[in-house]
Short mmCIF file of C-alpha atoms in Angstrom, two decimals:
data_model
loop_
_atom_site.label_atom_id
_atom_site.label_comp_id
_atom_site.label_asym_id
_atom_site.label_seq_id
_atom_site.Cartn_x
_atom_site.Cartn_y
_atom_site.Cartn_z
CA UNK O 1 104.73 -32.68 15.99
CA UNK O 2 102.35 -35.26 16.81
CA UNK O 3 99.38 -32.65 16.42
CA UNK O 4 100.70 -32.42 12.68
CA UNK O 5 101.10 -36.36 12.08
CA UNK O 6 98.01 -36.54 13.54
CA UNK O 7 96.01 -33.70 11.00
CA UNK O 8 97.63 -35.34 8.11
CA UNK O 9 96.45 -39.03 9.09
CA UNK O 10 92.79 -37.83 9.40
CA UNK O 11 93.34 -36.15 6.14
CA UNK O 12 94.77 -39.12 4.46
CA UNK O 13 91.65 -41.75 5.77
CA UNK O 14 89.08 -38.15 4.16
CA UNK O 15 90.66 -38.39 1.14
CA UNK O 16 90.75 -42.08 0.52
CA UNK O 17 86.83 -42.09 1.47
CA UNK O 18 86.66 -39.50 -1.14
CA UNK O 19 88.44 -41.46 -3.88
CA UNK O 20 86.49 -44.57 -3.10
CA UNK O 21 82.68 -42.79 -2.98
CA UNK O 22 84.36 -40.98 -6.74
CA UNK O 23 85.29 -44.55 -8.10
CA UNK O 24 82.11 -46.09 -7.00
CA UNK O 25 79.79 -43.26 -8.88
CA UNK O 26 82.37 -43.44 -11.60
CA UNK O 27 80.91 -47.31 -12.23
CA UNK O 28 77.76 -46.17 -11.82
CA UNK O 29 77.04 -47.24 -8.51
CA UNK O 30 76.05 -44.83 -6.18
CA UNK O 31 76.47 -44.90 -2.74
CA UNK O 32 72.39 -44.72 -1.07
CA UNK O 33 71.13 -41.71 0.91
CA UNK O 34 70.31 -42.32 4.04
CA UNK O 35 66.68 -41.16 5.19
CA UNK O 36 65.90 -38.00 6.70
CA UNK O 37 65.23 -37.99 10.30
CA UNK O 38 61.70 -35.92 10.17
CA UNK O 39 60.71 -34.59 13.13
CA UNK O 40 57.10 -34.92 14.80
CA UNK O 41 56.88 -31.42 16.27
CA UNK O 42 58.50 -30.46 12.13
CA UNK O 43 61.28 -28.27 13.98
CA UNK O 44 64.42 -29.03 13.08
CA UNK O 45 68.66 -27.29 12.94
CA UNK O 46 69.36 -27.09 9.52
CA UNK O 47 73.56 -26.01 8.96
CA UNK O 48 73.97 -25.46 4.54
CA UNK O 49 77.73 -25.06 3.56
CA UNK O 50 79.51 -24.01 1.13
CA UNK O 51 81.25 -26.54 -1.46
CA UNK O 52 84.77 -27.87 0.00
CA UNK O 53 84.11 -25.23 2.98
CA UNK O 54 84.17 -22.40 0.97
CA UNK O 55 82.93 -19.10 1.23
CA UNK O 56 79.44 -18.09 0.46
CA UNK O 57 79.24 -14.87 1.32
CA UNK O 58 81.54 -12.22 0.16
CA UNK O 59 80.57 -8.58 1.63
CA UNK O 60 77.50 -7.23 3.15
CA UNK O 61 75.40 -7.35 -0.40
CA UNK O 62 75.51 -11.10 -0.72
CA UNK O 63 74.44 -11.58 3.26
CA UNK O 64 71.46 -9.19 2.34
CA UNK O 65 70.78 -10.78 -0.58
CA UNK O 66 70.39 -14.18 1.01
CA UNK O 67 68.41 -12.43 3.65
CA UNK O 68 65.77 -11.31 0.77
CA UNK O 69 65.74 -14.72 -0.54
CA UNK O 70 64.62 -16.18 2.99
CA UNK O 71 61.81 -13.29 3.30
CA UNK O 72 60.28 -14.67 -0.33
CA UNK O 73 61.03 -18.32 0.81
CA UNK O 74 58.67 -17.97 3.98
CA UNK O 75 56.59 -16.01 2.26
CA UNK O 76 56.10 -18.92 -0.51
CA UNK O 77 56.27 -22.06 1.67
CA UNK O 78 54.50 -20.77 5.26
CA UNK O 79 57.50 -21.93 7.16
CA UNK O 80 58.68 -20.55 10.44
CA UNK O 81 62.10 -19.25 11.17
CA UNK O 82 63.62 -19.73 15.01
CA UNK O 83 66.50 -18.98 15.42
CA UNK O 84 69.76 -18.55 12.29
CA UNK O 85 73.42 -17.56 12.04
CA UNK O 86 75.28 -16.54 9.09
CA UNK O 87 78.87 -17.15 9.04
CA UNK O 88 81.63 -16.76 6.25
CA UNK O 89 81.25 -20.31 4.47
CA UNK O 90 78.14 -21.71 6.45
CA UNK O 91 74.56 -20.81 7.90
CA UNK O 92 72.40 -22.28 10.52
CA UNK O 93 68.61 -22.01 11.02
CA UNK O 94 66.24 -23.57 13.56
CA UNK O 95 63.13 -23.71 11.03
CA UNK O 96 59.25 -24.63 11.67
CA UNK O 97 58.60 -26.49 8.62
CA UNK O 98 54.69 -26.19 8.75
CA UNK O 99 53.53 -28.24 5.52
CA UNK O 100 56.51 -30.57 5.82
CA UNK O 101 58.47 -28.99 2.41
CA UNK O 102 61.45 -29.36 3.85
CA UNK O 103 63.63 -30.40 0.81
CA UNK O 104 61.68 -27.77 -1.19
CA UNK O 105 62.56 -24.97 1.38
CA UNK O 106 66.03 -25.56 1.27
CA UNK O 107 66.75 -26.14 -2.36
CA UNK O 108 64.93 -23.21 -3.81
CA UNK O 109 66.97 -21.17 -0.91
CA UNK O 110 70.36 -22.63 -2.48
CA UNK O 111 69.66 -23.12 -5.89
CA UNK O 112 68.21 -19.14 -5.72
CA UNK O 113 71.25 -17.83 -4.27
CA UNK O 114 73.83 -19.86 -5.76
CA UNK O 115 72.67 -18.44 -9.54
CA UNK O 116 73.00 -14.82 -7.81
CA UNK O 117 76.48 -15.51 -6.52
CA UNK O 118 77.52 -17.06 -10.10
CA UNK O 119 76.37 -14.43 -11.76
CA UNK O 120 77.92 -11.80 -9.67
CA UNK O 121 81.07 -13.18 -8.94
CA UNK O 122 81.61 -14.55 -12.90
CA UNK O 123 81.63 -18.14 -11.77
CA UNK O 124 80.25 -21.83 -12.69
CA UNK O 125 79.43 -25.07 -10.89
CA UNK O 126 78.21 -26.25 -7.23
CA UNK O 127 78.39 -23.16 -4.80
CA UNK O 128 76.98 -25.66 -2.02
CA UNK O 129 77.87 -28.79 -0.30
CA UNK O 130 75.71 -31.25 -1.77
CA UNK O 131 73.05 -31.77 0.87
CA UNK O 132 71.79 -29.70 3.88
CA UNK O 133 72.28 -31.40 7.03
CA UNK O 134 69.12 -31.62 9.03
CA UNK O 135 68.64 -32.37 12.87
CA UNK O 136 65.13 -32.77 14.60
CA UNK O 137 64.34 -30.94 17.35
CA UNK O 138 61.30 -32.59 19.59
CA UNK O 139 61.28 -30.58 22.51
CA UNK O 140 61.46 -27.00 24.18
CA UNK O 141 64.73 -27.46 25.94
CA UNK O 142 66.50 -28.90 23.19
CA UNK O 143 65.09 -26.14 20.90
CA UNK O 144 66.42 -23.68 23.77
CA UNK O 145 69.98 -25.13 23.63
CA UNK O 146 69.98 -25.23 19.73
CA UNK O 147 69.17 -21.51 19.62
CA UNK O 148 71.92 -20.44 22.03
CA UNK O 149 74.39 -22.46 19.68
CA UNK O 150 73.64 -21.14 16.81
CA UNK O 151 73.60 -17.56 18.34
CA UNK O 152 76.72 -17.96 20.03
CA UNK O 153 79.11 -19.43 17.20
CA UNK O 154 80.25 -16.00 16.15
CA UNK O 155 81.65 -15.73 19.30
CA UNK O 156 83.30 -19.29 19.22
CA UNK O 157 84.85 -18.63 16.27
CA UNK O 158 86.66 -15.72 17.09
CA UNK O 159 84.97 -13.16 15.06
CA UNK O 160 82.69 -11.38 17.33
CA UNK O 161 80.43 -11.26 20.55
CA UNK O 162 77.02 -12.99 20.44
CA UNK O 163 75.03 -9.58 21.19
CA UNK O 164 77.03 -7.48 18.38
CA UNK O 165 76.88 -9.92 15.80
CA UNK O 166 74.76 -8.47 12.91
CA UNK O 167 74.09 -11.50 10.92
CA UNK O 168 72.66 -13.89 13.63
CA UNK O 169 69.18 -13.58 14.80
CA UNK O 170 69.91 -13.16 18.72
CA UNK O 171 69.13 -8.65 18.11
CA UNK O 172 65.57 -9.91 16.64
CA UNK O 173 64.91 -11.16 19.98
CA UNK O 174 65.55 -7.85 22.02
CA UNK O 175 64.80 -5.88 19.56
CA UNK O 176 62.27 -6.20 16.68
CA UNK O 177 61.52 -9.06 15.28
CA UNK O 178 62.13 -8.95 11.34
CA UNK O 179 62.32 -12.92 10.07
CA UNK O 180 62.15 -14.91 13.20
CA UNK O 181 59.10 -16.12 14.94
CA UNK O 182 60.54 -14.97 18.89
CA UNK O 183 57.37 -16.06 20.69
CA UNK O 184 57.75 -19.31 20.97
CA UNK O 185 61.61 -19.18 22.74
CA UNK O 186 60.92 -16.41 24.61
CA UNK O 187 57.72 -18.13 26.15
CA UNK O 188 60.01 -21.11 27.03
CA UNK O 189 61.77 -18.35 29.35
CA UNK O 190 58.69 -16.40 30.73
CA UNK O 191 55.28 -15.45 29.74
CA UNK O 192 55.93 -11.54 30.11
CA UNK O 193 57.82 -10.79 27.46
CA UNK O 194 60.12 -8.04 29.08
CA UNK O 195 61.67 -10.54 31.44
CA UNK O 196 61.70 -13.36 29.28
CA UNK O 197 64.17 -11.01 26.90
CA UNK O 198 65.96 -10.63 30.14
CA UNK O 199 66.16 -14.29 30.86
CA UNK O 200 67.26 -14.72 26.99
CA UNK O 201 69.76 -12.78 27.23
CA UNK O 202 70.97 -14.33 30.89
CA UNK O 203 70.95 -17.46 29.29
CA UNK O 204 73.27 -16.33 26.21
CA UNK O 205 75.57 -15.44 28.32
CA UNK O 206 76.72 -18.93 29.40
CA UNK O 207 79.54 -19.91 28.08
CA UNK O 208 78.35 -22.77 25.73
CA UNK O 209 81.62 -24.83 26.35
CA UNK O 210 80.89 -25.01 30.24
CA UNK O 211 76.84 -25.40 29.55
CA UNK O 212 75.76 -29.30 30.36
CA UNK O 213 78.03 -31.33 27.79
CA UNK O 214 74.77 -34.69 27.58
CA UNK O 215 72.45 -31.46 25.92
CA UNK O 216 75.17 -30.36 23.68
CA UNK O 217 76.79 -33.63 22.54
CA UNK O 218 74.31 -33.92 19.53
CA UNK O 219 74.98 -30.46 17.90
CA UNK O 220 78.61 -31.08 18.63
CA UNK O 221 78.32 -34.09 16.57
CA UNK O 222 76.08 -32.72 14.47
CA UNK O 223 78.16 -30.21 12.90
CA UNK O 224 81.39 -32.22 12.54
CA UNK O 225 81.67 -31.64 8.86
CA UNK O 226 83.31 -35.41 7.69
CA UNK O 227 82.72 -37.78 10.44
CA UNK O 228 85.39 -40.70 10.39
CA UNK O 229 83.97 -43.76 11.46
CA UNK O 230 84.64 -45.85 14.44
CA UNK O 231 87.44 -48.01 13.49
CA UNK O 232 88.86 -44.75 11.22
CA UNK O 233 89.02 -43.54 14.70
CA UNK O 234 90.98 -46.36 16.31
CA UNK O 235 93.09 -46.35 13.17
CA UNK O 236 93.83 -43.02 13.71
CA UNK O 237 94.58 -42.67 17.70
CA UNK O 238 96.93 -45.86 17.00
CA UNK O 239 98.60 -43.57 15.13
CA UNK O 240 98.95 -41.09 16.86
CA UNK O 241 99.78 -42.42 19.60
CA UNK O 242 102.12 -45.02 18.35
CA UNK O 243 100.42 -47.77 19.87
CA UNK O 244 98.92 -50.97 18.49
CA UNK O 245 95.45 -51.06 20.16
CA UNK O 246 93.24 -48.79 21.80
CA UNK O 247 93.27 -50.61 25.21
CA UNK O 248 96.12 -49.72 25.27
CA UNK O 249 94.73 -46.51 26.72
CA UNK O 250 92.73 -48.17 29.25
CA UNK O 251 95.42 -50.71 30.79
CA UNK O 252 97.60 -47.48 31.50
CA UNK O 253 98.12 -45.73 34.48
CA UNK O 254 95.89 -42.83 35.28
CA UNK O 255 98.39 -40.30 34.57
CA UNK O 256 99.72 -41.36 31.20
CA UNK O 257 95.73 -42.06 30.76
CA UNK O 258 94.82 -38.70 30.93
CA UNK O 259 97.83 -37.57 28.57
CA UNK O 260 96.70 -39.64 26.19
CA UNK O 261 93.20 -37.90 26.20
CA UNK O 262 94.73 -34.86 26.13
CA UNK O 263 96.66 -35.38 23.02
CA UNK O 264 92.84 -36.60 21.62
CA UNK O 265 90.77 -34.07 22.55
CA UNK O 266 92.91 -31.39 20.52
CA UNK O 267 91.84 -33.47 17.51
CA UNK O 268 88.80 -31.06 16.65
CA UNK O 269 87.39 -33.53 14.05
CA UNK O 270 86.44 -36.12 16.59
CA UNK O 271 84.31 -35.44 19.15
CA UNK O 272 84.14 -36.46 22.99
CA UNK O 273 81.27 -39.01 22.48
CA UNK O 274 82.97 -40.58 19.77
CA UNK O 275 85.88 -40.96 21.95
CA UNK O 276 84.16 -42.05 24.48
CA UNK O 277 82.65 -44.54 22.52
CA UNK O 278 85.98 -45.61 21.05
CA UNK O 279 87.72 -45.94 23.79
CA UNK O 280 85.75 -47.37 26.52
CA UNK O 281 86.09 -44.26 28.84
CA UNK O 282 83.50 -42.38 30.50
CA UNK O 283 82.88 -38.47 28.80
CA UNK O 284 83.21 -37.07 32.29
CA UNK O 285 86.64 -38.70 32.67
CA UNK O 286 87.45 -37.62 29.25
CA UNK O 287 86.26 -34.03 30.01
CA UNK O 288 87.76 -33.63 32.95
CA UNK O 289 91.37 -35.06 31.79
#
């Protein structure tokens, strides 16, 4: 019951934010954009979604079709593909964005599919959320961790193992390589190439939950798709937890502590940092409660 209370709350404090960022463009005002982070090494995790979560890709056709319209993309722009994963309303890439066209990339990709998914499926209007979401990636390890994430989400979601998966980019890597650039990850594992496949494919096997949570904490984040704010936060965990301040939390005994957490970390919109944050508790303790 409180799990339900709970999922209504956050959607309550969404759809207010909603309303307000409507009324404000309604007057003309619009809300700024904030700045793209642009990375010095010009690697970066870029996740594109579909309007209001919904699907993008229908059958087998539209996945190849958006598969063609990469292939002319690269071939257009010179940009580098790493690592990407297509699922059912979302994709992730890890891209090498050579002449930094970054916002060029990306919006003839959308725009170019979205007018082949209109016309095919008889429909108008937005087929994408509004912007891409873009992370920068400035070193090896990171770019290691990224990869595995985005080649193992299949698998977190519950609709098929990493190495079966036909729409992710992990079989370019053991296989042949048909839009990915696999020399640079693989080197990161070994410089001959037969046991740095090995080595990939060791390393995909982790399970990405139990991996170290300080390297994964930004892609977590990352990817929450409507991040409440701080005090949206508090609001909400007073809520749930029918108390009137989140000290509350703190000033109680260890047990009822870690009950508390428990009850919060089933909230899959907020993630352990931001809790930690929050709440004034170590991510370990959180983790562990």
């Amino acid at each position: 019951m409180m799990k339900k209370y709970a999922i209504l709350f956050l959607l309550k404090l969404l759809w207010g934010k909603y309303k307000w960022d409507k009324t404000l463009k309604k007057e003309g005002d619009f809300l700024p954009r904030i700045a793209r982070d642009y990375s010095e090494i010009k690697v970066y995790h870029i996740i594109i979604r579909g309007i209001d979560k919904q699907e993008i890709f229908f059958d087998e056709d539209d996945r190849y079709k958006f598969m063609n319209i990469i292939e002319n993309t690269k071939e257009k722009y010179k940009y580098e593909i790493y690592s990407y994963c297509l699922m059912d309303n979302h994709v992730h890439f890890v891209i090498y964005d050579k002449q930094d066209k970054i916002s060029k990339i990306m919006q003839s990709i959308q725009i170019s599919y979205a007018l082949y998914f209109n016309r095919k499926y008889e429909r108008t209007g937005h087929l994408f959320q509004n912007r891409f979401f873009s992370k920068k990636i400035e070193d090896r390890d990171y770019l290691k961790v990224v990869c595995r994430y985005i080649h193992q989400n299949p698998l977190k979601a519950g609709i098929g193992r990493t190495e079966e998966y036909k729409w992710s980019s992990y079989k370019e890597y053991i296989k042949k390589s048909r839009i990915i650039s696999s020399k640079l990850l693989l080197s990161i594992f070994s410089e001959d190439i037969e046991n740095a496949k090995k080595e990939f494919i060791k390393y995909h096997n982790l399970d990405v939950e139990k991996s170290k949570q300080d390297e994964l904490n930004d892609v977590f984040e990352y990817e929450m798709y409507e991040k409440l704010t701080d005090e949206e936060v508090k609001k909400c965990i007073c809520e749930l937890l029918d108390i009137n301040n989140v000290n509350k939390i703190l000033q109680s005994s260890n047990k009822i502590r870690n009950e508390y957490l428990v009850i919060l970390k089933s909230l899959k919109m907020i993630s352990i940092r931001q809790l930690s944050r929050v709440i004034g508790i170590n991510r370990k303790i959180i983790e562990r409660a």
